Amino acid sequence: MKITYYLIHKLGADYGSLDLVPDNSPISHQIHEQIGITAHDNIDLTKYEKVVIGLIKVGFNLHDIVAKTGMSFYLVRQMVSNYDL
């Protein structure tokens, strides 16, 4: 696990805070591989998130999703941002 701690400290030094590390960081992926998880393990999606992700995957844009679901634009945009869609 020593390597994992080194990588975590490197991320902290590079980004100033672990909260600011992007999900697509190569070092993050190395850490996930070392501890045996993928980036989205252990995340239970809400039914709304599942709907938004499904619509994005079939080609809907944010405005189409808002019109189809009645969700707020800002909520949909946040969901898309959270999952790098």
PDB file of N, CA and C in Angstrom:
ATOM      1  N   MET A   1       0.807  -1.212   0.000  1.00  0.00           N
ATOM      2  CA  MET A   1       0.000   0.000   0.000  1.00  0.00           C
ATOM      3  C   MET A   1       0.841   1.264   0.000  1.00  0.00           C
ATOM      4  N   LYS A   2       2.141   1.135   0.167  1.00  0.00           N
ATOM      5  CA  LYS A   2       3.005   2.300   0.215  1.00  0.00           C
ATOM      6  C   LYS A   2       2.917   3.101  -1.079  1.00  0.00           C
ATOM      7  N   ILE A   3       2.830   2.393  -2.205  1.00  0.00           N
ATOM      8  CA  ILE A   3       2.729   3.086  -3.491  1.00  0.00           C
ATOM      9  C   ILE A   3       1.441   3.899  -3.555  1.00  0.00           C
ATOM     10  N   THR A   4       0.358   3.333  -3.046  1.00  0.00           N
ATOM     11  CA  THR A   4      -0.919   4.051  -3.054  1.00  0.00           C
ATOM     12  C   THR A   4      -0.813   5.362  -2.281  1.00  0.00           C
ATOM     13  N   TYR A   5      -0.171   5.332  -1.123  1.00  0.00           N
ATOM     14  CA  TYR A   5      -0.012   6.568  -0.342  1.00  0.00           C
ATOM     15  C   TYR A   5       0.820   7.593  -1.103  1.00  0.00           C
ATOM     16  N   TYR A   6       1.867   7.131  -1.779  1.00  0.00           N
ATOM     17  CA  TYR A   6       2.685   8.028  -2.589  1.00  0.00           C
ATOM     18  C   TYR A   6       1.825   8.686  -3.675  1.00  0.00           C
ATOM     19  N   LEU A   7       0.997   7.883  -4.338  1.00  0.00           N
ATOM     20  CA  LEU A   7       0.147   8.414  -5.411  1.00  0.00           C
ATOM     21  C   LEU A   7      -0.879   9.405  -4.860  1.00  0.00           C
ATOM     22  N   ILE A   8      -1.441   9.105  -3.714  1.00  0.00           N
ATOM     23  CA  ILE A   8      -2.422  10.010  -3.109  1.00  0.00           C
ATOM     24  C   ILE A   8      -1.763  11.350  -2.771  1.00  0.00           C
ATOM     25  N   HIS A   9      -0.575  11.298  -2.204  1.00  0.00           N
ATOM     26  CA  HIS A   9       0.134  12.539  -1.869  1.00  0.00           C
ATOM     27  C   HIS A   9       0.524  13.307  -3.136  1.00  0.00           C
ATOM     28  N   LYS A  10       0.851  12.581  -4.203  1.00  0.00           N
ATOM     29  CA  LYS A  10       1.174  13.241  -5.473  1.00  0.00           C
ATOM     30  C   LYS A  10      -0.056  13.974  -6.021  1.00  0.00           C
ATOM     31  N   LEU A  11      -1.204  13.336  -5.943  1.00  0.00           N
ATOM     32  CA  LEU A  11      -2.435  14.002  -6.394  1.00  0.00           C
ATOM     33  C   LEU A  11      -2.697  15.260  -5.572  1.00  0.00           C
ATOM     34  N   GLY A  12      -2.534  15.160  -4.269  1.00  0.00           N
ATOM     35  CA  GLY A  12      -2.735  16.315  -3.406  1.00  0.00           C
ATOM     36  C   GLY A  12      -1.796  17.451  -3.759  1.00  0.00           C
ATOM     37  N   ALA A  13      -0.554  17.112  -4.054  1.00  0.00           N
ATOM     38  CA  ALA A  13       0.424  18.141  -4.424  1.00  0.00           C
ATOM     39  C   ALA A  13       0.108  18.740  -5.794  1.00  0.00           C
ATOM     40  N   ASP A  14      -0.314  17.899  -6.731  1.00  0.00           N
ATOM     41  CA  ASP A  14      -0.592  18.372  -8.093  1.00  0.00           C
ATOM     42  C   ASP A  14      -1.845  19.246  -8.167  1.00  0.00           C
ATOM     43  N   TYR A  15      -2.886  18.883  -7.402  1.00  0.00           N
ATOM     44  CA  TYR A  15      -4.170  19.574  -7.523  1.00  0.00           C
ATOM     45  C   TYR A  15      -4.514  20.455  -6.324  1.00  0.00           C
ATOM     46  N   GLY A  16      -3.721  20.405  -5.278  1.00  0.00           N
ATOM     47  CA  GLY A  16      -3.980  21.233  -4.108  1.00  0.00           C
ATOM     48  C   GLY A  16      -4.953  20.605  -3.129  1.00  0.00           C
ATOM     49  N   SER A  17      -5.800  19.711  -3.597  1.00  0.00           N
ATOM     50  CA  SER A  17      -6.774  19.028  -2.757  1.00  0.00           C
ATOM     51  C   SER A  17      -7.258  17.793  -3.510  1.00  0.00           C
ATOM     52  N   LEU A  18      -7.544  16.736  -2.795  1.00  0.00           N
ATOM     53  CA  LEU A  18      -8.076  15.538  -3.459  1.00  0.00           C
ATOM     54  C   LEU A  18      -9.464  15.783  -4.033  1.00  0.00           C
ATOM     55  N   ASP A  19     -10.177  16.760  -3.487  1.00  0.00           N
ATOM     56  CA  ASP A  19     -11.504  17.099  -4.012  1.00  0.00           C
ATOM     57  C   ASP A  19     -11.433  17.669  -5.425  1.00  0.00           C
ATOM     58  N   LEU A  20     -10.291  18.213  -5.795  1.00  0.00           N
ATOM     59  CA  LEU A  20     -10.153  18.857  -7.103  1.00  0.00           C
ATOM     60  C   LEU A  20      -9.604  17.933  -8.183  1.00  0.00           C
ATOM     61  N   VAL A  21      -9.313  16.689  -7.853  1.00  0.00           N
ATOM     62  CA  VAL A  21      -8.758  15.744  -8.823  1.00  0.00           C
ATOM     63  C   VAL A  21      -9.868  15.289  -9.764  1.00  0.00           C
ATOM     64  N   PRO A  22      -9.670  15.423 -11.082  1.00  0.00           N
ATOM     65  CA  PRO A  22     -10.694  14.971 -12.030  1.00  0.00           C
ATOM     66  C   PRO A  22     -10.796  13.444 -12.039  1.00  0.00           C
ATOM     67  N   ASP A  23     -11.986  12.929 -12.345  1.00  0.00           N
ATOM     68  CA  ASP A  23     -12.205  11.483 -12.365  1.00  0.00           C
ATOM     69  C   ASP A  23     -11.354  10.775 -13.415  1.00  0.00           C
ATOM     70  N   ASN A  24     -10.980  11.498 -14.462  1.00  0.00           N
ATOM     71  CA  ASN A  24     -10.232  10.855 -15.544  1.00  0.00           C
ATOM     72  C   ASN A  24      -8.723  10.963 -15.359  1.00  0.00           C
ATOM     73  N   SER A  25      -8.262  11.309 -14.174  1.00  0.00           N
ATOM     74  CA  SER A  25      -6.839  11.417 -13.892  1.00  0.00           C
ATOM     75  C   SER A  25      -6.184  10.039 -13.970  1.00  0.00           C
ATOM     76  N   PRO A  26      -5.076   9.906 -14.705  1.00  0.00           N
ATOM     77  CA  PRO A  26      -4.389   8.611 -14.786  1.00  0.00           C
ATOM     78  C   PRO A  26      -3.930   8.091 -13.421  1.00  0.00           C
ATOM     79  N   ILE A  27      -3.545   8.994 -12.540  1.00  0.00           N
ATOM     80  CA  ILE A  27      -3.108   8.560 -11.206  1.00  0.00           C
ATOM     81  C   ILE A  27      -4.298   8.007 -10.415  1.00  0.00           C
ATOM     82  N   SER A  28      -5.457   8.623 -10.554  1.00  0.00           N
ATOM     83  CA  SER A  28      -6.663   8.097  -9.896  1.00  0.00           C
ATOM     84  C   SER A  28      -6.947   6.674 -10.367  1.00  0.00           C
ATOM     85  N   HIS A  29      -6.802   6.447 -11.655  1.00  0.00           N
ATOM     86  CA  HIS A  29      -7.040   5.107 -12.196  1.00  0.00           C
ATOM     87  C   HIS A  29      -6.022   4.108 -11.645  1.00  0.00           C
ATOM     88  N   GLN A  30      -4.770   4.531 -11.473  1.00  0.00           N
ATOM     89  CA  GLN A  30      -3.759   3.655 -10.882  1.00  0.00           C
ATOM     90  C   GLN A  30      -4.141   3.269  -9.449  1.00  0.00           C
ATOM     91  N   ILE A  31      -4.602   4.254  -8.697  1.00  0.00           N
ATOM     92  CA  ILE A  31      -5.012   3.985  -7.310  1.00  0.00           C
ATOM     93  C   ILE A  31      -6.185   3.008  -7.291  1.00  0.00           C
ATOM     94  N   HIS A  32      -7.167   3.245  -8.143  1.00  0.00           N
ATOM     95  CA  HIS A  32      -8.331   2.359  -8.199  1.00  0.00           C
ATOM     96  C   HIS A  32      -7.916   0.939  -8.546  1.00  0.00           C
ATOM     97  N   GLU A  33      -6.982   0.788  -9.480  1.00  0.00           N
ATOM     98  CA  GLU A  33      -6.514  -0.545  -9.843  1.00  0.00           C
ATOM     99  C   GLU A  33      -5.807  -1.216  -8.667  1.00  0.00           C
ATOM    100  N   GLN A  34      -5.006  -0.468  -7.937  1.00  0.00           N
ATOM    101  CA  GLN A  34      -4.254  -1.041  -6.819  1.00  0.00           C
ATOM    102  C   GLN A  34      -5.152  -1.508  -5.685  1.00  0.00           C
ATOM    103  N   ILE A  35      -6.238  -0.781  -5.463  1.00  0.00           N
ATOM    104  CA  ILE A  35      -7.117  -1.172  -4.356  1.00  0.00           C
ATOM    105  C   ILE A  35      -8.302  -2.008  -4.830  1.00  0.00           C
ATOM    106  N   GLY A  36      -8.355  -2.276  -6.148  1.00  0.00           N
ATOM    107  CA  GLY A  36      -9.332  -3.219  -6.675  1.00  0.00           C
ATOM    108  C   GLY A  36     -10.732  -2.703  -6.876  1.00  0.00           C
ATOM    109  N   ILE A  37     -10.869  -1.428  -7.178  1.00  0.00           N
ATOM    110  CA  ILE A  37     -12.194  -0.893  -7.495  1.00  0.00           C
ATOM    111  C   ILE A  37     -12.130  -0.140  -8.812  1.00  0.00           C
ATOM    112  N   THR A  38     -13.290   0.054  -9.401  1.00  0.00           N
ATOM    113  CA  THR A  38     -13.373   0.933 -10.555  1.00  0.00           C
ATOM    114  C   THR A  38     -13.942   2.256 -10.086  1.00  0.00           C
ATOM    115  N   ALA A  39     -13.855   3.268 -10.914  1.00  0.00           N
ATOM    116  CA  ALA A  39     -14.225   4.623 -10.505  1.00  0.00           C
ATOM    117  C   ALA A  39     -15.674   4.727 -10.025  1.00  0.00           C
ATOM    118  N   HIS A  40     -16.564   3.892 -10.552  1.00  0.00           N
ATOM    119  CA  HIS A  40     -17.976   4.049 -10.204  1.00  0.00           C
ATOM    120  C   HIS A  40     -18.534   2.869  -9.425  1.00  0.00           C
ATOM    121  N   ASP A  41     -17.663   2.039  -8.817  1.00  0.00           N
ATOM    122  CA  ASP A  41     -18.140   0.982  -7.922  1.00  0.00           C
ATOM    123  C   ASP A  41     -18.810   1.622  -6.709  1.00  0.00           C
ATOM    124  N   ASN A  42     -19.728   0.884  -6.146  1.00  0.00           N
ATOM    125  CA  ASN A  42     -20.386   1.272  -4.890  1.00  0.00           C
ATOM    126  C   ASN A  42     -21.191   2.565  -5.007  1.00  0.00           C
ATOM    127  N   ILE A  43     -21.646   2.891  -6.187  1.00  0.00           N
ATOM    128  CA  ILE A  43     -22.489   4.071  -6.355  1.00  0.00           C
ATOM    129  C   ILE A  43     -23.888   3.587  -6.726  1.00  0.00           C
ATOM    130  N   ASP A  44     -24.844   3.876  -5.884  1.00  0.00           N
ATOM    131  CA  ASP A  44     -26.227   3.541  -6.190  1.00  0.00           C
ATOM    132  C   ASP A  44     -26.866   4.744  -6.855  1.00  0.00           C
ATOM    133  N   LEU A  45     -27.218   4.577  -8.115  1.00  0.00           N
ATOM    134  CA  LEU A  45     -27.831   5.672  -8.850  1.00  0.00           C
ATOM    135  C   LEU A  45     -29.296   5.804  -8.460  1.00  0.00           C
ATOM    136  N   THR A  46     -29.771   7.042  -8.415  1.00  0.00           N
ATOM    137  CA  THR A  46     -31.197   7.262  -8.201  1.00  0.00           C
ATOM    138  C   THR A  46     -31.922   6.967  -9.507  1.00  0.00           C
ATOM    139  N   LYS A  47     -33.227   6.824  -9.419  1.00  0.00           N
ATOM    140  CA  LYS A  47     -33.980   6.545 -10.648  1.00  0.00           C
ATOM    141  C   LYS A  47     -33.855   7.717 -11.627  1.00  0.00           C
ATOM    142  N   TYR A  48     -33.733   8.931 -11.112  1.00  0.00           N
ATOM    143  CA  TYR A  48     -33.591  10.092 -11.980  1.00  0.00           C
ATOM    144  C   TYR A  48     -32.245  10.076 -12.703  1.00  0.00           C
ATOM    145  N   GLU A  49     -31.193   9.693 -11.968  1.00  0.00           N
ATOM    146  CA  GLU A  49     -29.871   9.607 -12.592  1.00  0.00           C
ATOM    147  C   GLU A  49     -29.856   8.532 -13.671  1.00  0.00           C
ATOM    148  N   LYS A  50     -30.511   7.409 -13.401  1.00  0.00           N
ATOM    149  CA  LYS A  50     -30.585   6.342 -14.399  1.00  0.00           C
ATOM    150  C   LYS A  50     -31.293   6.823 -15.657  1.00  0.00           C
ATOM    151  N   VAL A  51     -32.368   7.584 -15.493  1.00  0.00           N
ATOM    152  CA  VAL A  51     -33.100   8.114 -16.644  1.00  0.00           C
ATOM    153  C   VAL A  51     -32.220   9.071 -17.445  1.00  0.00           C
ATOM    154  N   VAL A  52     -31.566   9.994 -16.756  1.00  0.00           N
ATOM    155  CA  VAL A  52     -30.715  10.982 -17.435  1.00  0.00           C
ATOM    156  C   VAL A  52     -29.574  10.281 -18.162  1.00  0.00           C
ATOM    157  N   ILE A  53     -28.903   9.351 -17.509  1.00  0.00           N
ATOM    158  CA  ILE A  53     -27.794   8.638 -18.137  1.00  0.00           C
ATOM    159  C   ILE A  53     -28.278   7.858 -19.353  1.00  0.00           C
ATOM    160  N   GLY A  54     -29.429   7.216 -19.222  1.00  0.00           N
ATOM    161  CA  GLY A  54     -29.985   6.473 -20.352  1.00  0.00           C
ATOM    162  C   GLY A  54     -30.301   7.366 -21.535  1.00  0.00           C
ATOM    163  N   LEU A  55     -30.877   8.539 -21.272  1.00  0.00           N
ATOM    164  CA  LEU A  55     -31.214   9.457 -22.359  1.00  0.00           C
ATOM    165  C   LEU A  55     -29.963  10.039 -23.016  1.00  0.00           C
ATOM    166  N   ILE A  56     -28.951  10.335 -22.230  1.00  0.00           N
ATOM    167  CA  ILE A  56     -27.688  10.829 -22.791  1.00  0.00           C
ATOM    168  C   ILE A  56     -27.085   9.776 -23.711  1.00  0.00           C
ATOM    169  N   LYS A  57     -27.118   8.516 -23.276  1.00  0.00           N
ATOM    170  CA  LYS A  57     -26.521   7.427 -24.057  1.00  0.00           C
ATOM    171  C   LYS A  57     -27.197   7.239 -25.408  1.00  0.00           C
ATOM    172  N   VAL A  58     -28.493   7.566 -25.497  1.00  0.00           N
ATOM    173  CA  VAL A  58     -29.179   7.411 -26.790  1.00  0.00           C
ATOM    174  C   VAL A  58     -29.191   8.692 -27.601  1.00  0.00           C
ATOM    175  N   GLY A  59     -28.504   9.739 -27.109  1.00  0.00           N
ATOM    176  CA  GLY A  59     -28.303  10.922 -27.929  1.00  0.00           C
ATOM    177  C   GLY A  59     -29.079  12.173 -27.566  1.00  0.00           C
ATOM    178  N   PHE A  60     -29.811  12.164 -26.464  1.00  0.00           N
ATOM    179  CA  PHE A  60     -30.539  13.369 -26.054  1.00  0.00           C
ATOM    180  C   PHE A  60     -29.556  14.409 -25.526  1.00  0.00           C
ATOM    181  N   ASN A  61     -29.847  15.677 -25.781  1.00  0.00           N
ATOM    182  CA  ASN A  61     -29.037  16.740 -25.184  1.00  0.00           C
ATOM    183  C   ASN A  61     -29.739  17.245 -23.918  1.00  0.00           C
ATOM    184  N   LEU A  62     -29.104  18.157 -23.210  1.00  0.00           N
ATOM    185  CA  LEU A  62     -29.655  18.630 -21.929  1.00  0.00           C
ATOM    186  C   LEU A  62     -31.060  19.198 -22.070  1.00  0.00           C
ATOM    187  N   HIS A  63     -31.279  20.030 -23.083  1.00  0.00           N
ATOM    188  CA  HIS A  63     -32.584  20.664 -23.257  1.00  0.00           C
ATOM    189  C   HIS A  63     -33.667  19.634 -23.575  1.00  0.00           C
ATOM    190  N   ASP A  64     -33.313  18.618 -24.369  1.00  0.00           N
ATOM    191  CA  ASP A  64     -34.275  17.556 -24.676  1.00  0.00           C
ATOM    192  C   ASP A  64     -34.656  16.781 -23.415  1.00  0.00           C
ATOM    193  N   ILE A  65     -33.659  16.512 -22.576  1.00  0.00           N
ATOM    194  CA  ILE A  65     -33.918  15.762 -21.334  1.00  0.00           C
ATOM    195  C   ILE A  65     -34.807  16.572 -20.402  1.00  0.00           C
ATOM    196  N   VAL A  66     -34.542  17.871 -20.289  1.00  0.00           N
ATOM    197  CA  VAL A  66     -35.371  18.744 -19.449  1.00  0.00           C
ATOM    198  C   VAL A  66     -36.811  18.733 -19.950  1.00  0.00           C
ATOM    199  N   ALA A  67     -36.990  18.849 -21.264  1.00  0.00           N
ATOM    200  CA  ALA A  67     -38.337  18.865 -21.832  1.00  0.00           C
ATOM    201  C   ALA A  67     -39.043  17.522 -21.631  1.00  0.00           C
ATOM    202  N   LYS A  68     -38.313  16.442 -21.775  1.00  0.00           N
ATOM    203  CA  LYS A  68     -38.918  15.104 -21.673  1.00  0.00           C
ATOM    204  C   LYS A  68     -39.235  14.714 -20.231  1.00  0.00           C
ATOM    205  N   THR A  69     -38.372  15.089 -19.292  1.00  0.00           N
ATOM    206  CA  THR A  69     -38.533  14.622 -17.905  1.00  0.00           C
ATOM    207  C   THR A  69     -39.185  15.640 -16.977  1.00  0.00           C
ATOM    208  N   GLY A  70     -39.115  16.919 -17.322  1.00  0.00           N
ATOM    209  CA  GLY A  70     -39.640  17.950 -16.445  1.00  0.00           C
ATOM    210  C   GLY A  70     -38.686  18.325 -15.317  1.00  0.00           C
ATOM    211  N   MET A  71     -37.473  17.761 -15.329  1.00  0.00           N
ATOM    212  CA  MET A  71     -36.478  18.125 -14.321  1.00  0.00           C
ATOM    213  C   MET A  71     -35.920  19.503 -14.627  1.00  0.00           C
ATOM    214  N   SER A  72     -35.329  20.115 -13.627  1.00  0.00           N
ATOM    215  CA  SER A  72     -34.737  21.429 -13.858  1.00  0.00           C
ATOM    216  C   SER A  72     -33.465  21.275 -14.692  1.00  0.00           C
ATOM    217  N   PHE A  73     -33.192  22.293 -15.486  1.00  0.00           N
ATOM    218  CA  PHE A  73     -31.993  22.297 -16.324  1.00  0.00           C
ATOM    219  C   PHE A  73     -30.744  22.144 -15.469  1.00  0.00           C
ATOM    220  N   TYR A  74     -30.703  22.839 -14.341  1.00  0.00           N
ATOM    221  CA  TYR A  74     -29.516  22.823 -13.490  1.00  0.00           C
ATOM    222  C   TYR A  74     -29.282  21.445 -12.862  1.00  0.00           C
ATOM    223  N   LEU A  75     -30.354  20.752 -12.505  1.00  0.00           N
ATOM    224  CA  LEU A  75     -30.229  19.403 -11.956  1.00  0.00           C
ATOM    225  C   LEU A  75     -29.670  18.449 -13.015  1.00  0.00           C
ATOM    226  N   VAL A  76     -30.225  18.521 -14.210  1.00  0.00           N
ATOM    227  CA  VAL A  76     -29.754  17.654 -15.299  1.00  0.00           C
ATOM    228  C   VAL A  76     -28.299  17.964 -15.621  1.00  0.00           C
ATOM    229  N   ARG A  77     -27.963  19.236 -15.687  1.00  0.00           N
ATOM    230  CA  ARG A  77     -26.579  19.629 -15.988  1.00  0.00           C
ATOM    231  C   ARG A  77     -25.631  19.113 -14.907  1.00  0.00           C
ATOM    232  N   GLN A  78     -26.041  19.172 -13.649  1.00  0.00           N
ATOM    233  CA  GLN A  78     -25.205  18.672 -12.554  1.00  0.00           C
ATOM    234  C   GLN A  78     -25.000  17.170 -12.663  1.00  0.00           C
ATOM    235  N   MET A  79     -26.050  16.436 -12.992  1.00  0.00           N
ATOM    236  CA  MET A  79     -25.926  14.986 -13.154  1.00  0.00           C
ATOM    237  C   MET A  79     -24.958  14.640 -14.283  1.00  0.00           C
ATOM    238  N   VAL A  80     -25.093  15.343 -15.393  1.00  0.00           N
ATOM    239  CA  VAL A  80     -24.201  15.118 -16.540  1.00  0.00           C
ATOM    240  C   VAL A  80     -22.765  15.425 -16.148  1.00  0.00           C
ATOM    241  N   SER A  81     -22.562  16.486 -15.401  1.00  0.00           N
ATOM    242  CA  SER A  81     -21.230  16.858 -14.943  1.00  0.00           C
ATOM    243  C   SER A  81     -20.664  15.837 -13.966  1.00  0.00           C
ATOM    244  N   ASN A  82     -21.482  15.348 -13.045  1.00  0.00           N
ATOM    245  CA  ASN A  82     -21.036  14.392 -12.034  1.00  0.00           C
ATOM    246  C   ASN A  82     -20.493  13.106 -12.642  1.00  0.00           C
ATOM    247  N   TYR A  83     -21.084  12.685 -13.757  1.00  0.00           N
ATOM    248  CA  TYR A  83     -20.717  11.409 -14.358  1.00  0.00           C
ATOM    249  C   TYR A  83     -19.910  11.586 -15.648  1.00  0.00           C
ATOM    250  N   ASP A  84     -19.424  12.774 -15.912  1.00  0.00           N
ATOM    251  CA  ASP A  84     -18.608  13.040 -17.107  1.00  0.00           C
ATOM    252  C   ASP A  84     -19.277  12.518 -18.378  1.00  0.00           C
ATOM    253  N   LEU A  85     -20.550  12.853 -18.542  1.00  0.00           N
ATOM    254  CA  LEU A  85     -21.289  12.377 -19.722  1.00  0.00           C
ATOM    255  C   LEU A  85     -21.180  13.360 -20.871  1.00  0.00           C
TER     256      LEU A  85
END
